[in-house]
Tab-separated table of C-alpha atoms in Angstrom:
chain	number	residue	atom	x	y	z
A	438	UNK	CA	0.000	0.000	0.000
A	439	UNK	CA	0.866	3.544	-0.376
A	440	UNK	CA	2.159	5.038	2.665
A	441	UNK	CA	0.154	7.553	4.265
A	442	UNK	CA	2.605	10.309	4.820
A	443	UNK	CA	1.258	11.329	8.297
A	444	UNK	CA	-1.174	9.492	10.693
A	445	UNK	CA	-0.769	6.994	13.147
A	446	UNK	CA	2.948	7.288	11.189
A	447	UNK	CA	3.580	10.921	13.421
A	448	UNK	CA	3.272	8.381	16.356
A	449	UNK	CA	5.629	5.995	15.192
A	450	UNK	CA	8.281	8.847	14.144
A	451	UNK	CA	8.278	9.895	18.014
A	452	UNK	CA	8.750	6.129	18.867
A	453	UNK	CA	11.697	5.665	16.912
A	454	UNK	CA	13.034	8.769	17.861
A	455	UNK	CA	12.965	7.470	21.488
A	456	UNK	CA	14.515	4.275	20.463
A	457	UNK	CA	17.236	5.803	18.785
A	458	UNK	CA	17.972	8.335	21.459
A	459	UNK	CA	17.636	5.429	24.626
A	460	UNK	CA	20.019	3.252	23.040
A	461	UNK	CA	22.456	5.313	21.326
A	462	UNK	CA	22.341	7.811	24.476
A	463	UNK	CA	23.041	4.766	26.564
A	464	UNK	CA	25.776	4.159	24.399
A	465	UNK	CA	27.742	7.087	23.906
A	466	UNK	CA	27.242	8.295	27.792
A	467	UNK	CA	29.675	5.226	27.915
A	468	UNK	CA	32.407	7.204	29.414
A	469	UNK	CA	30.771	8.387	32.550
A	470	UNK	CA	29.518	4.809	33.546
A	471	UNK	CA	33.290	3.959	32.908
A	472	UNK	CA	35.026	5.951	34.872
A	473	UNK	CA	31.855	4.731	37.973
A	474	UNK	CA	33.008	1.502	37.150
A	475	UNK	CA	36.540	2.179	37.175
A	476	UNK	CA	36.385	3.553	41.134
A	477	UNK	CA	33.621	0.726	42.232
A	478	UNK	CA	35.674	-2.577	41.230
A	479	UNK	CA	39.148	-0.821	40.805
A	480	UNK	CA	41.933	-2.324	43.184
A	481	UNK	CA	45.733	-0.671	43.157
A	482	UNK	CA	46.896	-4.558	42.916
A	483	UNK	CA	44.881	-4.743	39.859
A	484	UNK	CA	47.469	-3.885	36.687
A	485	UNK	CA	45.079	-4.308	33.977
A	486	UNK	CA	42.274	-2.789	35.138
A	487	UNK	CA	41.373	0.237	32.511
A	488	UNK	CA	41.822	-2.953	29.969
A	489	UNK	CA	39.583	-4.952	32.059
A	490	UNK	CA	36.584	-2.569	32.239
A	491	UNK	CA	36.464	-1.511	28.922
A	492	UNK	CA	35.755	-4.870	27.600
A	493	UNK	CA	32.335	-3.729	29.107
A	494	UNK	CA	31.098	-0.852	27.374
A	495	UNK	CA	33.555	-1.997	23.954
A	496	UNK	CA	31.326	-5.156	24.022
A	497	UNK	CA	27.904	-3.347	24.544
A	498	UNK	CA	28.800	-1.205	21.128
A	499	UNK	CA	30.063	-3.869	19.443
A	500	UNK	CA	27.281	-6.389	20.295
A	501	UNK	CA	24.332	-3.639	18.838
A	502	UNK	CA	26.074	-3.727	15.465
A	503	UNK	CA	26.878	-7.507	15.148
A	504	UNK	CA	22.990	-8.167	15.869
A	505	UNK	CA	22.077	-6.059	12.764
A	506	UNK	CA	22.092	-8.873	10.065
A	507	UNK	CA	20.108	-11.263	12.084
A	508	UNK	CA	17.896	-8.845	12.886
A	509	UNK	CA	17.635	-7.782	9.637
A	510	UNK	CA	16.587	-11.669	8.509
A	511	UNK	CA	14.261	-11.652	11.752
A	512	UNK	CA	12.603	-8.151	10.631
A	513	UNK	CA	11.755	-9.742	7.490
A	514	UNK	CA	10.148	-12.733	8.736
A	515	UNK	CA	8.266	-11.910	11.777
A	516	UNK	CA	7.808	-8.006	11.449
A	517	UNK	CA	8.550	-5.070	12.819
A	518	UNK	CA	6.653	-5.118	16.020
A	519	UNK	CA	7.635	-8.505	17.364
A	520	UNK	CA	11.345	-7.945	16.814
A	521	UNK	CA	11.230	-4.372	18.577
A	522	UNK	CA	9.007	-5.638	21.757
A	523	UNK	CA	10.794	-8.928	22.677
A	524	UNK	CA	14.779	-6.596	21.752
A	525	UNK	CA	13.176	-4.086	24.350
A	526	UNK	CA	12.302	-6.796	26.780
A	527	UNK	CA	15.741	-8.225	26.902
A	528	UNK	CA	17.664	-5.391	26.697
A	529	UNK	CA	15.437	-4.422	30.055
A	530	UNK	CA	16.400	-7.690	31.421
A	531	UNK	CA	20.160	-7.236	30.475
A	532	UNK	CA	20.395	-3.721	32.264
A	533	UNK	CA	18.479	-4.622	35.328
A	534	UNK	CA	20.714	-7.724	35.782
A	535	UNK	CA	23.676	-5.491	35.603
A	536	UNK	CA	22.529	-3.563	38.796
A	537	UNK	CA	23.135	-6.798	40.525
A	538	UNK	CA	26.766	-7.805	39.974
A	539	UNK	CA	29.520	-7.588	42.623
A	540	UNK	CA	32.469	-7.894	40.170
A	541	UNK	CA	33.102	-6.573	36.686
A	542	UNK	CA	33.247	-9.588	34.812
A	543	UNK	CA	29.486	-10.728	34.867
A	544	UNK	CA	29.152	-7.334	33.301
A	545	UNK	CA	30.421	-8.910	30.405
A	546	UNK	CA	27.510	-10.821	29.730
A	547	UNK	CA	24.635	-9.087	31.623
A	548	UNK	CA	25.554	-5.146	30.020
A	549	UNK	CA	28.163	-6.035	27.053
A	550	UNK	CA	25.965	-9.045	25.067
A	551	UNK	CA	22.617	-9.900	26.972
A	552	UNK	CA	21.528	-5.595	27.176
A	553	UNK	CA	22.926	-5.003	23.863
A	554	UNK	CA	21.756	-7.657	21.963
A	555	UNK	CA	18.494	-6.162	22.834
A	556	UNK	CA	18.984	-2.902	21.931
A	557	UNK	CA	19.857	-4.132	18.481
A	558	UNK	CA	16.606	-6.035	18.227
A	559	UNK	CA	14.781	-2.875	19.250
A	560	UNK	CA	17.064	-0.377	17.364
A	561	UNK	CA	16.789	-1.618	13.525
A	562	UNK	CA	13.070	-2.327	13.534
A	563	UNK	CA	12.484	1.552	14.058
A	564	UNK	CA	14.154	2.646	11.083
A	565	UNK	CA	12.539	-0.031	8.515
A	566	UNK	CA	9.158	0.795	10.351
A	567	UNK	CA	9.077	4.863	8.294
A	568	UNK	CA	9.193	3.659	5.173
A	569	UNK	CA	6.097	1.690	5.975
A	570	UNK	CA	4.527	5.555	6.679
A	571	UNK	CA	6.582	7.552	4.858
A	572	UNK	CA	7.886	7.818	1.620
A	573	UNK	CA	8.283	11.929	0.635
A	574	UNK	CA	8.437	12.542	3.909
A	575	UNK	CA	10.969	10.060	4.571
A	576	UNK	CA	14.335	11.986	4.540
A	577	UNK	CA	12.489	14.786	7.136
A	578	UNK	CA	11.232	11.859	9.442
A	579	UNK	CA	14.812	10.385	9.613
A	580	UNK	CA	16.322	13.385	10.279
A	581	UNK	CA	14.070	13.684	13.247
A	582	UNK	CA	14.623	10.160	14.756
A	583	UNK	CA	18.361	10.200	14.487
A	584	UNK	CA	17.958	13.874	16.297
A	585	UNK	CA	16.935	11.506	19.148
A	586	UNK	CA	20.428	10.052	19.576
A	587	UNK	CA	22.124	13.516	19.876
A	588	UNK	CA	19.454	14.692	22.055
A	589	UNK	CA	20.121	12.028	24.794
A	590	UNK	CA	23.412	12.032	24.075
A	591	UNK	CA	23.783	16.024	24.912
A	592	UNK	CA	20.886	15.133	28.204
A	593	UNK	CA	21.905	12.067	29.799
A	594	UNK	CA	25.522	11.942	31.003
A	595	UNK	CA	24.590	15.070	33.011
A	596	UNK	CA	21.982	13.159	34.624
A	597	UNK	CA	24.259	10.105	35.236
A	598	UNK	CA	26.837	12.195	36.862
A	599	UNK	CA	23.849	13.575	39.450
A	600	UNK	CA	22.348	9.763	39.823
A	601	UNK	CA	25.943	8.349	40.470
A	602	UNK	CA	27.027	10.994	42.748
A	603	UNK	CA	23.862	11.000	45.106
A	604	UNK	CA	22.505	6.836	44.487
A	605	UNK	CA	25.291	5.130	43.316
A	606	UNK	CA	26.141	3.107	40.169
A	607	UNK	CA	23.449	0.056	40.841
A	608	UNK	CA	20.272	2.541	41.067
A	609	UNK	CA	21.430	4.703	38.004
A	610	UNK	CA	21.410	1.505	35.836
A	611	UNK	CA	17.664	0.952	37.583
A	612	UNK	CA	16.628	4.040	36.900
A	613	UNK	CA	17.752	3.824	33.112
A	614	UNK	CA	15.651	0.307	32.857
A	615	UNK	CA	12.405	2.700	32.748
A	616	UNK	CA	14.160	4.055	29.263
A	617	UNK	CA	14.175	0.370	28.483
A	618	UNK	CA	10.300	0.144	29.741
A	619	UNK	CA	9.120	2.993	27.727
A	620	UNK	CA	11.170	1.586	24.749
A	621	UNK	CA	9.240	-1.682	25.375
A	622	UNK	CA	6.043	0.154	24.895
A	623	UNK	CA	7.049	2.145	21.998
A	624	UNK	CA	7.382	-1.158	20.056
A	625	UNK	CA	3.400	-1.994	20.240
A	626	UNK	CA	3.073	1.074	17.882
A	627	UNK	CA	4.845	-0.099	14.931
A	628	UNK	CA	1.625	-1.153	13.105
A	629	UNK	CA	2.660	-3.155	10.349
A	630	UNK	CA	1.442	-1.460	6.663
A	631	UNK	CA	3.316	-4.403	4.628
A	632	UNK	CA	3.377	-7.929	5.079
A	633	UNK	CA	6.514	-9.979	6.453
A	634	UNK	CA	7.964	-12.219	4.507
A	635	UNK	CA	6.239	-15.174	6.302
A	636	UNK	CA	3.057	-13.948	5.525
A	637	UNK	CA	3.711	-13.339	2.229
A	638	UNK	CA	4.924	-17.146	1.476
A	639	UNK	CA	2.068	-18.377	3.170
A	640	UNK	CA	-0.111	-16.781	0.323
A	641	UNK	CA	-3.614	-16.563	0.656
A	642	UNK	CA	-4.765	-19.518	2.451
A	643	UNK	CA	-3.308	-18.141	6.099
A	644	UNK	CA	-0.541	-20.087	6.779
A	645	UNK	CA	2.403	-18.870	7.815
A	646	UNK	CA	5.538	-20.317	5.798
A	647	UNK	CA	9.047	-19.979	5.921
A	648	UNK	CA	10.512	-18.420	2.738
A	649	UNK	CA	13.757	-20.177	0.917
A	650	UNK	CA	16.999	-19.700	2.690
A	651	UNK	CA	18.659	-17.622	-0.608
A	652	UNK	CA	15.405	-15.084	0.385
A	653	UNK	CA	16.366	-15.102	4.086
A	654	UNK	CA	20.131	-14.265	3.435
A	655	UNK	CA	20.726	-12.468	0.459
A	656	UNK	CA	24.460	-12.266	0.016
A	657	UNK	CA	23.882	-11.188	-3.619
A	658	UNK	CA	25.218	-7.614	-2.432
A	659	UNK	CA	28.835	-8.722	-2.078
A	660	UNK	CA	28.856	-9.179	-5.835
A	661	UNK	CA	28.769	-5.916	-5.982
A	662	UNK	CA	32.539	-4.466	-6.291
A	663	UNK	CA	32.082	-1.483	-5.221
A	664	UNK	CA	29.925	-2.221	-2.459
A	665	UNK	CA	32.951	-4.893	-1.034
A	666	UNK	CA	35.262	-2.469	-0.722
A	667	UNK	CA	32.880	-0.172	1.114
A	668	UNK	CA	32.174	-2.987	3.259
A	669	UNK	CA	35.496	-3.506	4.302
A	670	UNK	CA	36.924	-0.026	4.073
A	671	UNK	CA	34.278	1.537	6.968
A	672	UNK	CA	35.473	-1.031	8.917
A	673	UNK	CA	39.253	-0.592	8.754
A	674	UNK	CA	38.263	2.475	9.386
A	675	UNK	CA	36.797	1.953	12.413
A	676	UNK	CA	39.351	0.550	14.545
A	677	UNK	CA	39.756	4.067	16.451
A	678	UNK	CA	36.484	4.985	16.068
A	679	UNK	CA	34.689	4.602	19.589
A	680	UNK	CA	38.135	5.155	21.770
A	681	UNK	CA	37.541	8.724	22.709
A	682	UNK	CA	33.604	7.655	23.363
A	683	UNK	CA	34.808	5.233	26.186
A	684	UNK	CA	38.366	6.696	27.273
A	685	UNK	CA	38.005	10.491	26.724
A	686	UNK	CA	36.761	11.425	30.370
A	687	UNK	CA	39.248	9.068	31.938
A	688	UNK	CA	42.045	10.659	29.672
A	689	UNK	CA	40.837	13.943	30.858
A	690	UNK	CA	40.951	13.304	34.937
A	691	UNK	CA	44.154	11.842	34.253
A	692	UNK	CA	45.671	15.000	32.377
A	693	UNK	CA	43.402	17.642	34.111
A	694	UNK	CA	42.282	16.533	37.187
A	695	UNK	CA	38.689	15.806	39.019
A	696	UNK	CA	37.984	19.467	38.950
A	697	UNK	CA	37.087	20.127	35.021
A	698	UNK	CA	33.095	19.010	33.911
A	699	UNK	CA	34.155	16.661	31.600
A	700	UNK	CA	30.888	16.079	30.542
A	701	UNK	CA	30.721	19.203	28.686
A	702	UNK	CA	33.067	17.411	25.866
A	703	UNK	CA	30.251	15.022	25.672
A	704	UNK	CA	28.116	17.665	25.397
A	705	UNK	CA	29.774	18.673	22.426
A	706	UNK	CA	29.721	15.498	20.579
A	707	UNK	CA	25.914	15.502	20.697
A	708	UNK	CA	25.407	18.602	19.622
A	709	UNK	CA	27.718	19.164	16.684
A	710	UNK	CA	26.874	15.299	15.269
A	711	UNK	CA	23.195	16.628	15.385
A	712	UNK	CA	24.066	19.912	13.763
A	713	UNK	CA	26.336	17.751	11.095
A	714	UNK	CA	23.593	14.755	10.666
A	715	UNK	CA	21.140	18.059	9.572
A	716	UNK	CA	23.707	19.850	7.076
A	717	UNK	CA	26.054	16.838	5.250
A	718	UNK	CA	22.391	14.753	5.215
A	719	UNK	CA	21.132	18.237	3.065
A	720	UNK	CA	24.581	18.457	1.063
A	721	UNK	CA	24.534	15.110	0.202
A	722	UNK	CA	21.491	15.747	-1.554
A	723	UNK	CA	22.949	17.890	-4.125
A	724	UNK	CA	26.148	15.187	-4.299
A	725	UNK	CA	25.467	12.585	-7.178
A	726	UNK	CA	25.605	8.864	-7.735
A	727	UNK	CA	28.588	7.375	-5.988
A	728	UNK	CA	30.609	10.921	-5.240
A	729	UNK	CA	28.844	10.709	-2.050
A	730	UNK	CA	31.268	9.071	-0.641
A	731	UNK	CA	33.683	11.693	-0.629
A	732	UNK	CA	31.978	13.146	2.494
A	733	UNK	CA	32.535	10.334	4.154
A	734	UNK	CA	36.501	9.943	3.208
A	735	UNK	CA	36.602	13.848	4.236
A	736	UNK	CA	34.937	13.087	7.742
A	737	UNK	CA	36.896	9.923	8.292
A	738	UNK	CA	40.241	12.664	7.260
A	739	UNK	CA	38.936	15.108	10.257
A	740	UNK	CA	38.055	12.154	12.914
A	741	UNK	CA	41.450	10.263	12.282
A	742	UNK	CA	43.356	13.672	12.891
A	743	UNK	CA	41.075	15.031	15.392
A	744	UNK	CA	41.751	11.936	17.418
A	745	UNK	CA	45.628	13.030	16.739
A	746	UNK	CA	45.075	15.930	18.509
A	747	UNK	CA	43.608	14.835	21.777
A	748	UNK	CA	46.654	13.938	23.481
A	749	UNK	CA	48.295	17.566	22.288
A	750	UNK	CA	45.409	19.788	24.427
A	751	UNK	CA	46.858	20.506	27.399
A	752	UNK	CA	43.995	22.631	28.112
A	753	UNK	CA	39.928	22.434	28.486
A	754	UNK	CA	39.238	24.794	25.807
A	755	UNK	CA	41.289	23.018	23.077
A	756	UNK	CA	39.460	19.674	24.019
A	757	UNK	CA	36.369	21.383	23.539
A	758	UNK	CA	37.139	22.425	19.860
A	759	UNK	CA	38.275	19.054	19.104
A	760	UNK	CA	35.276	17.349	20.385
A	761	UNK	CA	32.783	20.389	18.517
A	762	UNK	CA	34.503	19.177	15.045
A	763	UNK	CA	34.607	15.496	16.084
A	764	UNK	CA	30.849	15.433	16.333
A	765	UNK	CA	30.114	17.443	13.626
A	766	UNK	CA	32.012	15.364	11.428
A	767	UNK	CA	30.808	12.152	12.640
A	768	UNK	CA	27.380	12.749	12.206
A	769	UNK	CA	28.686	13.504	8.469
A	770	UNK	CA	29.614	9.692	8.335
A	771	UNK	CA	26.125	8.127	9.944
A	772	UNK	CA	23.586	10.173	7.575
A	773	UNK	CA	25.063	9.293	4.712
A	774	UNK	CA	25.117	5.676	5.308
A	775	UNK	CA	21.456	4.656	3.958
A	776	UNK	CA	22.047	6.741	0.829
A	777	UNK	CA	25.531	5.607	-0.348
A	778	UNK	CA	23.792	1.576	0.323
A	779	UNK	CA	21.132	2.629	-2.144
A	780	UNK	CA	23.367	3.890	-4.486
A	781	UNK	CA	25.734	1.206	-4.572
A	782	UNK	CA	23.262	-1.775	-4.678
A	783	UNK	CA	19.717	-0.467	-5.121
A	784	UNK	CA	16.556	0.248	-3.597
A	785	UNK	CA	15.564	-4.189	-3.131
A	786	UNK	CA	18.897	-5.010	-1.418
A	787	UNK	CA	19.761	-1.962	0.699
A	788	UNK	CA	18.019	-3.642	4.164
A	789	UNK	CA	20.794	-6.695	4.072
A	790	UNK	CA	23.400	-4.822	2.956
A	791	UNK	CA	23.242	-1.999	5.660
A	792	UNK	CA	22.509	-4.919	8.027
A	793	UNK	CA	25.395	-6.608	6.865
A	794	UNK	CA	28.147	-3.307	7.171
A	795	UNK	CA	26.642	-2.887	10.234
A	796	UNK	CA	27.795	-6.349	11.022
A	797	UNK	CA	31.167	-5.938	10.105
A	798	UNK	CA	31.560	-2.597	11.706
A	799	UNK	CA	31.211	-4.323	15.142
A	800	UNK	CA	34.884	-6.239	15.032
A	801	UNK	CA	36.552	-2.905	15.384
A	802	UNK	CA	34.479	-1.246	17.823
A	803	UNK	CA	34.710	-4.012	19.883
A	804	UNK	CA	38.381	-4.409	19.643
A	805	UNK	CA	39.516	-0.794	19.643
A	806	UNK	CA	38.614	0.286	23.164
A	807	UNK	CA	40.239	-2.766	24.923
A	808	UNK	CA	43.444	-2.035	23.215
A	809	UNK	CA	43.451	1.577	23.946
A	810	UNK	CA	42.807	0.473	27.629
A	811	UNK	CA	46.295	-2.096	27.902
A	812	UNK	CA	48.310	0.440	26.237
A	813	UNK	CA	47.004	2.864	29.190
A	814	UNK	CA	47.816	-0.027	31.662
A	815	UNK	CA	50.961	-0.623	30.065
A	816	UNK	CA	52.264	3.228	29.767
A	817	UNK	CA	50.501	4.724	31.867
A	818	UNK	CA	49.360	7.431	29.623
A	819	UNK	CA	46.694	7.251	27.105
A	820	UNK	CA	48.893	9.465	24.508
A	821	UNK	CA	49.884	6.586	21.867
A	822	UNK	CA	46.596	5.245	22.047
A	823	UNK	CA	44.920	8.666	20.854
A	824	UNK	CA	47.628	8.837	18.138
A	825	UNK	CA	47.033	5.132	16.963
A	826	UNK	CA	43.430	5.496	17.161
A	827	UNK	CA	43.640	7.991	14.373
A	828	UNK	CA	45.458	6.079	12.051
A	829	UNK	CA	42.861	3.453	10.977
A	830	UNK	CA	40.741	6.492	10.253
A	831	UNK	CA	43.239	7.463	7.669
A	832	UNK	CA	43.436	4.615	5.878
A	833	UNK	CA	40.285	3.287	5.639
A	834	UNK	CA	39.026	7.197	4.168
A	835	UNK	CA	42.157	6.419	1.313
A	836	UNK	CA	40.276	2.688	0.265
A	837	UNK	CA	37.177	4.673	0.020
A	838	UNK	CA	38.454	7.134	-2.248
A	839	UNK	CA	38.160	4.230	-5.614
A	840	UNK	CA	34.850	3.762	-4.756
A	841	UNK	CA	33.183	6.816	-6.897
A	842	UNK	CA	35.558	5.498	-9.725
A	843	UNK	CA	34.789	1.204	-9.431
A	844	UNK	CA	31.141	2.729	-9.309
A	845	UNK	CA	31.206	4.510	-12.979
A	846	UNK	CA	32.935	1.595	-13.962
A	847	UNK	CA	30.670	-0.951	-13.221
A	848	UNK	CA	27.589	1.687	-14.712
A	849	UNK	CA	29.031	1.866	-18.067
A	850	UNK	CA	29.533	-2.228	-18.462
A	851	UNK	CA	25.814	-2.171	-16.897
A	852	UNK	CA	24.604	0.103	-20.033
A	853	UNK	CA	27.262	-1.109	-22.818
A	854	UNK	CA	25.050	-4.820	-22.280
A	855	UNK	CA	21.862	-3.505	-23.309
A	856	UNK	CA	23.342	-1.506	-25.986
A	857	UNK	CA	24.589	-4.443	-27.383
A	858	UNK	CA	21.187	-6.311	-27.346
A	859	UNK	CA	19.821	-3.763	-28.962
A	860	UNK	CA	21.990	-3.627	-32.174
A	861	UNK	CA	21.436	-7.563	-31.931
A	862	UNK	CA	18.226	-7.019	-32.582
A	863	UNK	CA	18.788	-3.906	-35.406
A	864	UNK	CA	21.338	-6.411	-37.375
A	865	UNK	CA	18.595	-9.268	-37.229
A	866	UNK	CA	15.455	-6.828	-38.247
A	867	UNK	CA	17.919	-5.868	-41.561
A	868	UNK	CA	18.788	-9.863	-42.343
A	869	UNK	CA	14.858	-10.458	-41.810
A	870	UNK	CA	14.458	-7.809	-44.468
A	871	UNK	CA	16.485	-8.302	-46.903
A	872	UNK	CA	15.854	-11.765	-46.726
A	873	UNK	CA	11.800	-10.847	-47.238
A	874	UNK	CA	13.036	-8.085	-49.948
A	875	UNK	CA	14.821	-10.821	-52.334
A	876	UNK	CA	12.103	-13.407	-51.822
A	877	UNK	CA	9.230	-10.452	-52.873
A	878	UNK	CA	11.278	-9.894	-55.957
A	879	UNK	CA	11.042	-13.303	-57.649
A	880	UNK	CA	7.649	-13.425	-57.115
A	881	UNK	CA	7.166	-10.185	-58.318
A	882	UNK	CA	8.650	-11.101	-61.559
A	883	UNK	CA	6.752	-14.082	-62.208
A	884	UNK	CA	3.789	-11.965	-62.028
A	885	UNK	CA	5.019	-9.531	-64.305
A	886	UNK	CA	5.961	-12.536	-66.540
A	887	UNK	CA	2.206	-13.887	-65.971
């Protein structure tokens, strides 16, 4: 069916804005549960402690991305509603669980895989849910949900500072479970306009049947050239991407001291990746084909070095500046993601193959934090592991850059084929005449003979 542009669909909008904004605020408020973490099970005996503890919130991050192509196949088959209400549900169960632990290494399962795993169920259903609603609307409606994430993001580690200072770690992680709650009732409003793809094998009679396998996982997209490298370029680029997310504040008590509001620098990673999500989403509109992709090799440029210059600000202000054009820069990256996918492999596939980057992305984000934490434990410092973190950056921007290139490429082959067919066809219309033009003449003759 058509979508209605408006509706019910102005309900749904504000319920995947809350989604996005829970989970992703959850996420990226990372660094003030850390350092809570780091004073409530920290011993001086302990050596490896800063690598110990962010295995937590490393594993959280990394854990919502490698969800997103099973989610992906289970949002296909069972809907949208389902798959948001039962994510919600355990990702409530996950974070309550984690206000019970004694030691940091149940947090492993209970906050980094058990609480994230539902967040990934409930996060990914809430974006495929507005194109059921919205279709000229659409761009306008996701700029407005993935406001929700900066919104939290600039809100909540303010408010976890104030719960953890006057409650304690354990009651701020209850009090975010009624996030999770309301997140578990935002799910019954996805009201499904298009049929899953159970329903739709079933066919008429009612019965719900499993499609083929090739329908469940369509790995068709990795045919694509220029979609592989993307696929594996974001990711090498990611290695250094969620460092400063988790180690940032820590980095900043240990240069600066208790007394500076390091929140603020969180502060301004919400705000400018909101401000950046609003104008690169707009630019990119005016960018064609494939060339969108240089605003994501520019923002990977400005993250890589931004991350540089952490460990050179000796001062509060020059952290601030860093952080305003590290947010701004990476909300360049996330809007264009959906785009680029449609551009690279069309319209039918771009569900899986977002699902599947998304996928891939969550090796480095899981594996980045933990390092930067032993090279803290082992120097003491987290200098090197700012500048390393901003190397992967770099690189991964440079594989992008053939991208725009394999893209025209693989266009021009795409028309040459039908070109080809059609002066086929042109060469056998002109045998098919001449061969009717010198059988019409004999007979022709023999009339005029007649």
């Amino acid at each position: 069916p058509e979508p209605p542009e408006g509706g019910w669909g102005w309900v749904v909008m504000l319920a995947a804005m809350w989604c996005n904004g829970a989970v992703f605020g959850i996420q990226n408020s990372c660094g003030v549960l850390f350092v809570s973490m780091l004073r409530l099970f920290g011993s001086s005996e302990d050596k490896q402690l800063v690598f110990k503890t962010a295995w937590v919130s490393s594993l959280s991050m990394g854990m919502v991305f490698f969800c997103s192509p099973i989610v992906s196949i289970f949002t296909d088959l069972f809907g949208c509603r389902k798959v948001a209400v039962i994510g919600a549900a355990v990702g409530l169960v996950g974070l309550l669980s984690s206000s019970f632990v004694s030691t940091i290494e149940p947090l492993y399962f209970t906050y980094g895989i058990l609480f994230a795993c539902g967040c990934s169920f409930a996060y990914q259903p809430s974006l495929v849910i507005l194109g059921h609603y919205f279709k000229k609307r659409l761009g306008l409606v996701n700029g407005i949900v993935t406001a929700g994430s900066s919104l939290f993001t600039v809100s909540l580690p303010f408010l976890l500072r104030v719960l953890i200072d006057s409650v304690d770690l354990y009651n701020t992680l209850r009090v975010l479970c009624i996030l999770m709650f309301v997140l578990f009732l935002a799910g019954f409003t996805y009201k499904p306009l298009v049929p899953n793809a159970k329903d739709k094998e079933g066919g008429k009679k009612g019965k719900s049947k499993f499609p083929p396998v090739k329908k469940i996982c369509n790995f068709s997209v990795f045919k694509v050239l220029s979609y592989r490298i993307w696929a594996f370029g974001i990711p090498a680029a990611l290695f250094g991407y969620f460092v400063p997310y988790v180690h940032l504040m820590n980095h900043v008590k240990d240069r600066l001291g208790d007394s500076v509001p390091e929140e603020v620098l969180l502060l301004c990673l919400g705000i400018t990746s909101g401000v950046g999500r609003l104008i690169f989403g707009r630019v990119a509109d005016y960018i064609p084909g494939a060339k969108k992709i240089y605003l994501q090799v520019a923002s990977f440029f400005f993250i890589g070095l931004m991350s540089m210059m952490i460990p050179l600000c000796n001062v509060f202000g020059a952290l601030v500046a860093v952080c305003l054009f590290m947010g701004l820069f990476d909300g360049c990256f996330i809007c264009i993601m959906a785009p680029i996918a449609f551009e690279l492999v069309g319209a039918q596939d771009v569900s899986q193959a977002i699902g599947f980057l998304l996928g891939l992305m969550s090796v480095p984000m899981t594996v980045g934090p933990p390092i930067a934490g032993l090279l803290r434990d082992k120097l003491g410092t987290y200098d090197v592991a700012f500048y390393l973190a901003g190397v992967p950056p770099l690189i991964g921007g440079a594989i992008l850059c053939f991208i725009p290139w394999v893209h025209e490429r693989q266009k021009l082959k795409e028309r040459a084929k039908p070109v080809d067919g059609e002066t086929t066809e042109k060469m056998l219309e002109n045998e098919s005449t001449l061969v009717s033009d010198t059988t019409e003449k004999p007979v022709k003759e023999l009339d005029s003979g007649l």
